[in-house]
Coordinates of C-alpha atoms in Angstrom, one line a residue:
M634 CA 0.0 0.0 0.0
T635 CA 2.8 2.4 0.8
S636 CA 4.2 2.2 -2.7
Q637 CA 1.5 4.8 -3.8
H638 CA 1.4 6.7 -0.5
V639 CA 3.6 9.0 1.7
I640 CA 3.4 8.2 5.4
A641 CA 4.1 11.3 7.5
T642 CA 4.6 10.9 11.2
Y643 CA 4.0 13.7 13.8
V644 CA 4.2 14.1 17.5
V645 CA 1.1 16.1 18.7
E646 CA -0.5 17.5 21.8
T647 CA -4.2 18.2 21.8
S648 CA -7.1 18.6 24.2
L649 CA -9.3 16.8 21.7
P650 CA -9.8 13.0 21.9
L651 CA -6.7 11.7 20.0
A652 CA -8.7 9.9 17.4
A653 CA -10.7 13.0 16.6
A654 CA -7.5 15.2 16.5
A655 CA -6.0 12.7 14.0
E656 CA -9.0 13.1 11.7
V657 CA -8.9 16.9 12.0
L658 CA -5.2 16.8 10.9
A659 CA -5.9 14.3 8.1
G660 CA -8.8 16.4 6.7
E661 CA -7.1 19.7 6.9
Q662 CA -4.1 18.5 4.9
S663 CA -6.0 16.7 2.1
T664 CA -9.7 17.0 1.0
G665 CA -11.3 18.6 4.0
T666 CA -12.5 21.9 5.2
F667 CA -14.3 22.9 8.4
V668 CA -17.5 21.5 6.9
R669 CA -18.3 18.8 4.4
V670 CA -18.9 20.5 1.0
E671 CA -21.1 19.4 -1.9
R672 CA -18.4 17.9 -4.3
E673 CA -16.5 16.1 -1.4
S674 CA -18.1 12.8 -2.4
D675 CA -17.3 9.5 -0.8
D676 CA -15.5 8.4 -4.0
L677 CA -13.3 11.6 -4.0
R678 CA -12.5 11.1 -0.3
A679 CA -11.6 7.4 -0.8
R680 CA -9.1 8.4 -3.5
F681 CA -7.6 11.6 -2.1
A682 CA -8.3 11.9 1.6
A683 CA -5.4 11.3 4.0
Q684 CA -6.0 8.4 6.4
V685 CA -4.9 7.7 9.9
H686 CA -2.2 5.1 9.6
A687 CA -1.1 4.7 13.3
L688 CA -1.7 6.4 16.7
E689 CA 0.3 5.8 19.8
E690 CA -0.3 7.8 23.0
L691 CA 2.9 9.2 24.6
P692 CA 3.6 10.8 28.0
L693 CA 3.1 14.6 28.2
T694 CA 6.2 16.7 28.3
G695 CA 4.8 19.5 30.4
G696 CA 5.8 22.2 27.8
S697 CA 3.8 25.3 27.2
P698 CA 1.2 25.1 24.5
L699 CA 1.5 26.8 21.2
P700 CA 0.1 30.3 21.0
G701 CA -3.5 30.4 20.1
S702 CA -4.2 26.7 20.9
I703 CA -7.6 25.9 22.4
G704 CA -9.0 23.3 24.8
D705 CA -9.0 22.3 28.4
P706 CA -5.3 21.9 29.6
D707 CA -6.5 19.2 32.0
Q708 CA -7.6 17.2 28.9
R709 CA -4.4 17.5 26.9
R710 CA -2.9 14.3 25.5
R711 CA 0.3 13.7 23.5
A712 CA 0.6 11.1 20.7
R713 CA 2.8 9.9 17.9
L714 CA 0.5 10.0 14.9
S715 CA 1.1 8.7 11.4
L716 CA -1.0 9.8 8.4
R717 CA -1.1 8.1 5.0
F718 CA -1.2 10.6 2.1
P719 CA -2.2 9.4 -1.4
L720 CA 0.7 10.1 -3.9
D721 CA -2.0 11.3 -6.3
N722 CA -2.5 14.4 -4.2
F723 CA 0.9 15.9 -5.1
G724 CA 3.0 13.5 -7.1
P725 CA 6.7 13.0 -6.6
S726 CA 7.4 16.7 -6.0
M727 CA 9.1 17.8 -2.8
P728 CA 7.7 21.3 -2.8
N729 CA 4.2 20.0 -3.2
L730 CA 4.8 17.2 -0.7
L731 CA 5.8 19.8 1.9
A732 CA 2.6 21.8 1.2
A733 CA 0.7 18.6 2.1
V734 CA 2.6 17.2 5.1
A735 CA 3.9 20.5 6.5
G736 CA 1.5 23.1 5.2
N737 CA -1.3 24.8 7.2
L738 CA -1.2 22.1 9.9
F739 CA 1.2 24.1 12.1
E740 CA -1.5 26.8 12.3
L741 CA -4.4 24.5 13.5
K742 CA -5.6 25.8 16.9
Q743 CA -6.8 22.4 18.0
F744 CA -3.1 21.5 18.5
A745 CA -1.0 22.6 21.5
A746 CA 2.0 21.0 19.8
I747 CA 2.7 19.5 16.4
K748 CA 6.0 18.4 14.8
L749 CA 6.7 16.4 11.7
V750 CA 9.3 13.9 12.8
D751 CA 9.6 11.3 10.0
L752 CA 8.6 10.6 6.4
E753 CA 8.2 7.3 4.5
L754 CA 8.5 8.0 0.8
P755 CA 7.5 5.8 -2.2
Q756 CA 10.0 4.8 -4.9
A757 CA 8.5 7.4 -7.2
F758 CA 10.5 10.0 -5.5
A759 CA 13.8 8.3 -6.4
Q760 CA 12.7 8.0 -10.0
R761 CA 12.3 11.8 -10.1
Y762 CA 15.1 12.9 -7.8
P763 CA 18.6 11.5 -8.5
G764 CA 19.9 12.1 -5.0
P765 CA 23.7 12.4 -4.3
G766 CA 25.9 12.3 -7.3
F767 CA 29.0 11.3 -5.4
G768 CA 28.3 10.4 -1.8
V769 CA 30.8 8.4 0.3
E770 CA 32.6 6.6 -2.4
G771 CA 32.9 9.6 -4.8
T772 CA 34.1 11.9 -2.1
R773 CA 36.8 9.5 -0.9
R774 CA 38.0 9.0 -4.5
L775 CA 38.3 12.8 -5.1
M776 CA 40.2 13.4 -1.9
N777 CA 42.3 10.3 -2.2
R778 CA 41.3 8.9 1.2
S779 CA 40.2 5.3 0.7
D780 CA 39.6 4.4 4.3
G781 CA 39.5 6.0 7.8
A782 CA 37.7 9.0 8.9
M783 CA 37.9 12.0 6.5
I784 CA 39.4 14.8 8.5
G785 CA 38.4 18.3 7.6
T786 CA 38.3 21.9 8.9
I787 CA 36.5 25.2 8.5
I788 CA 38.3 28.3 7.7
K789 CA 38.8 30.3 10.9
P790 CA 38.4 33.3 11.3
S791 CA 35.1 32.4 9.7
I792 CA 35.0 35.7 7.9
G793 CA 37.4 38.7 7.5
L794 CA 40.5 37.0 6.0
S795 CA 41.7 38.5 2.7
P796 CA 42.1 36.1 -0.2
A797 CA 45.9 36.3 0.2
E798 CA 45.6 35.4 3.8
L799 CA 43.2 32.6 3.0
A800 CA 45.7 31.1 0.5
E801 CA 48.4 31.1 3.2
L802 CA 46.2 29.3 5.6
V803 CA 45.1 26.7 3.0
A804 CA 48.7 26.1 2.2
Q805 CA 49.4 25.3 5.9
L806 CA 46.4 23.0 6.1
A807 CA 47.3 21.1 2.9
E808 CA 50.8 20.6 4.1
A809 CA 49.4 19.2 7.4
G810 CA 47.6 16.5 5.4
V811 CA 44.0 17.6 5.9
D812 CA 41.5 15.9 3.6
F813 CA 38.9 18.7 3.4
I814 CA 38.6 22.4 3.9
K815 CA 35.4 24.5 3.7
D816 CA 34.2 28.0 3.7
D817 CA 32.1 29.0 6.7
E818 CA 28.4 29.5 6.0
L819 CA 29.0 33.2 6.6
Q820 CA 31.5 33.4 3.8
G821 CA 29.5 33.6 0.6
N822 CA 30.1 36.2 -2.1
G823 CA 30.6 39.3 0.0
P824 CA 32.6 42.4 -1.1
S825 CA 35.5 41.8 1.2
A826 CA 36.4 38.4 -0.2
P827 CA 34.2 37.6 -3.3
L828 CA 33.9 34.0 -4.4
A829 CA 35.9 34.6 -7.6
E830 CA 38.9 36.1 -5.7
R831 CA 38.8 33.3 -3.2
V832 CA 38.8 30.7 -6.0
R833 CA 41.7 32.5 -7.7
A834 CA 43.7 32.6 -4.5
V835 CA 43.0 29.0 -3.2
M836 CA 43.0 26.8 -6.2
P837 CA 46.7 27.4 -7.3
V838 CA 47.8 26.5 -3.8
L839 CA 45.9 23.2 -4.0
E840 CA 47.1 22.5 -7.5
R841 CA 50.7 23.0 -6.6
H842 CA 50.2 20.7 -3.6
A843 CA 48.6 18.1 -5.8
D844 CA 51.6 18.3 -8.2
R845 CA 54.0 17.6 -5.4
T846 CA 52.1 14.9 -3.6
G847 CA 49.5 13.4 -5.9
T848 CA 46.7 14.4 -3.6
K849 CA 44.5 17.5 -3.7
P850 CA 42.6 18.3 -0.6
M851 CA 38.9 18.9 -1.2
Y852 CA 37.9 22.6 -0.7
A853 CA 34.2 23.3 -0.5
F854 CA 33.6 26.8 -1.8
N855 CA 30.4 28.3 -0.5
I856 CA 28.3 29.1 -3.6
T857 CA 25.1 29.9 -1.7
D858 CA 23.2 32.6 -3.6
D859 CA 20.0 33.4 -5.4
I860 CA 19.0 30.3 -7.5
G861 CA 19.7 32.2 -10.7
R862 CA 23.4 32.5 -9.7
L863 CA 24.1 29.0 -8.4
A864 CA 25.0 27.5 -11.7
A865 CA 27.5 30.3 -12.5
N866 CA 29.1 30.1 -9.1
H867 CA 29.5 26.4 -9.5
D868 CA 31.0 26.7 -12.9
L869 CA 33.5 29.3 -11.6
V870 CA 34.7 26.7 -9.0
V871 CA 34.9 23.8 -11.4
A872 CA 36.6 25.8 -14.2
A873 CA 39.5 26.5 -11.7
G874 CA 39.9 22.8 -10.8
G875 CA 37.7 22.8 -7.7
T876 CA 36.3 19.5 -6.5
C877 CA 33.5 20.5 -4.2
V878 CA 30.8 23.3 -3.7
M879 CA 29.0 24.1 -0.6
V880 CA 25.3 25.0 -0.5
C881 CA 23.3 26.2 2.6
V882 CA 20.2 24.0 2.0
N883 CA 17.6 26.0 3.9
P884 CA 18.5 29.5 2.5
V885 CA 18.3 28.3 -1.1
G886 CA 15.5 25.8 -0.4
L887 CA 15.2 22.2 -1.5
A888 CA 14.2 23.3 -5.0
G889 CA 17.5 25.4 -5.2
L890 CA 19.5 22.4 -4.0
E891 CA 17.8 20.1 -6.5
F892 CA 18.5 22.7 -9.3
I893 CA 22.2 22.8 -8.6
R894 CA 22.4 19.0 -8.2
R895 CA 21.2 18.6 -11.8
H896 CA 23.9 21.0 -12.9
A897 CA 26.8 20.0 -10.6
T898 CA 29.8 18.0 -11.7
V899 CA 31.4 17.9 -8.3
P900 CA 30.1 16.9 -4.8
I901 CA 27.7 19.2 -3.0
H902 CA 28.5 19.9 0.6
G903 CA 25.1 20.4 2.3
H904 CA 25.2 22.8 5.2
R905 CA 22.2 22.9 7.5
A906 CA 22.2 26.6 8.5
M907 CA 18.8 27.7 9.8
L908 CA 17.8 24.2 10.7
G909 CA 17.4 25.1 14.4
A910 CA 14.6 27.5 13.3
I911 CA 12.4 24.6 12.2
S912 CA 13.7 21.8 14.4
R913 CA 14.8 23.0 17.8
S914 CA 11.4 23.0 19.4
D915 CA 9.8 19.8 20.5
H916 CA 6.4 21.6 20.1
I917 CA 6.6 22.7 16.5
G918 CA 8.5 22.3 13.3
I919 CA 10.2 19.6 11.3
G920 CA 12.6 17.1 12.9
F921 CA 16.0 16.3 11.5
R922 CA 15.0 12.7 10.5
A923 CA 12.3 14.0 8.1
W924 CA 14.4 16.9 6.9
Q925 CA 17.5 14.9 6.1
K926 CA 15.6 12.6 3.8
L927 CA 14.5 15.5 1.6
A928 CA 17.9 17.1 1.6
R929 CA 19.5 13.7 0.5
L930 CA 16.8 13.3 -2.2
A931 CA 17.5 16.9 -3.5
G932 CA 21.2 15.9 -3.9
A933 CA 23.3 16.6 -0.8
D934 CA 26.5 14.5 -1.1
H935 CA 27.5 15.6 2.5
L936 CA 25.1 16.7 5.2
H937 CA 25.9 18.2 8.6
T938 CA 24.6 16.3 11.6
N939 CA 26.7 18.0 14.4
G940 CA 28.9 15.9 16.7
I941 CA 28.8 14.7 20.2
S942 CA 29.7 17.2 23.0
N943 CA 28.8 20.0 20.6
K944 CA 28.4 23.7 21.5
F945 CA 24.7 23.8 20.3
Y946 CA 21.5 22.6 21.8
E947 CA 21.4 19.0 20.7
S948 CA 22.1 16.1 23.1
D949 CA 24.6 13.4 22.3
A950 CA 21.6 11.0 21.8
Q951 CA 20.0 13.4 19.2
V952 CA 23.3 13.8 17.4
L953 CA 23.9 10.1 17.2
D954 CA 20.3 9.6 15.9
S955 CA 21.0 12.2 13.3
I956 CA 24.2 10.4 12.1
A957 CA 22.3 7.1 12.1
A958 CA 19.5 8.6 10.0
V959 CA 21.8 9.9 7.3
R960 CA 23.5 6.5 7.1
E961 CA 20.2 4.6 6.7
P962 CA 19.4 3.5 3.2
L963 CA 17.0 5.7 1.3
L964 CA 15.2 4.4 -1.8
G965 CA 18.4 3.0 -3.2
L966 CA 20.2 6.4 -3.5
T967 CA 23.9 6.9 -3.2
P968 CA 24.9 7.1 0.5
T969 CA 25.3 10.7 1.8
V970 CA 28.3 11.5 4.0
P971 CA 27.4 12.5 7.6
V972 CA 29.4 15.6 8.6
L973 CA 30.3 15.9 12.2
S974 CA 31.1 19.4 13.4
S975 CA 30.7 21.9 16.3
G976 CA 33.2 21.6 19.1
Q977 CA 35.0 18.6 17.7
W978 CA 38.5 17.6 18.6
G979 CA 40.6 14.4 18.7
G980 CA 39.5 13.5 22.3
L981 CA 36.0 12.7 21.0
A982 CA 37.1 10.2 18.4
H983 CA 36.9 7.1 20.5
A984 CA 33.6 7.9 22.0
T985 CA 32.1 8.7 18.6
Y986 CA 33.5 5.7 16.9
A987 CA 32.2 3.4 19.7
A988 CA 28.7 4.9 19.1
V989 CA 28.6 4.9 15.4
G990 CA 30.8 2.0 14.4
T991 CA 32.0 3.5 11.1
T992 CA 34.6 5.9 9.7
D993 CA 32.5 6.8 6.7
L994 CA 32.3 10.2 8.2
L995 CA 33.6 13.7 7.5
V996 CA 34.8 15.1 10.8
L997 CA 35.3 18.8 10.9
A998 CA 37.3 20.6 13.6
G999 CA 37.5 24.3 13.4
G1000 CA 39.0 25.4 16.7
G1001 CA 40.1 21.8 17.3
I1002 CA 42.6 22.3 14.5
H1003 CA 43.2 26.0 14.2
G1004 CA 43.3 26.4 18.0
H1005 CA 45.7 23.5 18.7
P1006 CA 48.5 24.8 21.1
D1007 CA 51.1 23.8 18.5
G1008 CA 49.4 25.1 15.4
P1009 CA 47.1 23.7 12.6
A1010 CA 49.5 21.0 11.5
A1011 CA 49.4 19.5 15.0
G1012 CA 45.7 19.9 15.1
V1013 CA 45.3 17.8 12.0
A1014 CA 47.8 15.2 13.4
S1015 CA 45.8 15.0 16.6
M1016 CA 42.6 14.4 14.8
R1017 CA 44.1 11.8 12.4
E1018 CA 45.9 9.9 15.0
A1019 CA 42.9 9.8 17.3
W1020 CA 40.6 8.5 14.7
E1021 CA 43.1 5.9 13.4
S1022 CA 43.5 4.6 17.0
A1023 CA 39.7 4.4 17.5
A1024 CA 39.2 2.5 14.2
L1025 CA 41.9 0.0 15.3
G1026 CA 40.0 -0.7 18.4
E1027 CA 42.5 0.9 20.8
T1028 CA 41.6 2.6 24.0
A1029 CA 41.7 6.4 24.3
D1030 CA 44.4 6.0 26.9
A1031 CA 46.5 4.1 24.4
A1032 CA 46.1 6.8 21.8
F1033 CA 47.1 9.5 24.3
A1034 CA 50.1 7.6 25.4
R1035 CA 51.4 7.4 21.8
S1036 CA 50.4 10.7 20.3
Q1037 CA 51.9 13.9 21.5
P1038 CA 49.7 16.1 19.4
L1039 CA 46.7 14.5 21.1
R1040 CA 48.1 15.0 24.6
R1041 CA 48.7 18.6 23.7
A1042 CA 45.2 19.1 22.4
A1043 CA 43.8 17.7 25.7
E1044 CA 45.6 20.4 27.6
L1045 CA 43.3 22.9 25.9
F1046 CA 40.2 21.0 24.8
G1047 CA 39.9 18.2 27.4
P1048 CA 38.5 16.3 29.1
V1049 CA 38.7 13.2 26.9
R1050 CA 35.6 11.2 26.0
A1051 CA 36.5 7.5 26.4

């Protein structure tokens, strides 16, 4: 049955009886209005109405209700609710899918909380959307890193360096053996360091390094812009020999990401900037599990998940669930690379590897590399040696006993997560 349906799962709170609340939601997001109308026939409803697929009551959180919600607070209940939407309602189109499963429903006053937490999509979406063009295997091939965690960094300071200063820093990082370097999401195409000038400064450095060593670190230039400028920005990078572009998924939208995916000839590094605006609250929005499926369909080869012990709001459990979600198979698409970032340093490698059990990860350390007491080269070495040790099954204590860069990192970034 699900082959011609989308199943959308929500967590809701309401003062209505749960079954009645489920019917309100199903009706609002498919055929219904607040009264039955003349042409809403039984045959039409049978073909196009959303149906309640599953309903499971959950404990209340005690959180404040959404503004404007109605009903007796003493009657409030919480539930995990799945609705089955006929594919005929919107076809395999992500913008129109979102209008159905995440449209007016957030405004319904019958709900004190409502969050879209997961989606089950039919194969028709994979037939329309190609998904990642490179993924794990293609990324490893381009950066010449066949195994082990892919170690990367973000340019720091995140904004303010001149193109010449940027080139000097990239040369240091390349010599240190880093696999991947990226622009910060703040560094787009501003007047102080335009994209074209950054490309002209950085790419000769990487090409010279590749000529000497046979390996060219992957640099993700941030091409985020108006949709009409994405292709030209991409082409500017590729013409100079670049091997990756970065797109902030939410600012350009899923349609923008899908547009550049069909044009791109290099991997797309998908940054999740603005995700907290739609996912942070337990009471409203779209959860990461649902969102990441759409970003992968739209073509993200790499997708940020955060890392454990991060500086943001997510717990370790939430981060690990996000990493697992990105690694789960999706409609036969090429696997996307989970990108671990935010507060990462070598002392988190063993705990992370123990939890996720893979090195098919891109691990980014900004301060963890640039802020190392002995400089960026030692920062890269501390990350590399920690992840190699973790993958070998060694203890964190064994890694620290052998690696001076890791011990020095702990002096600043500790304590170590074993």
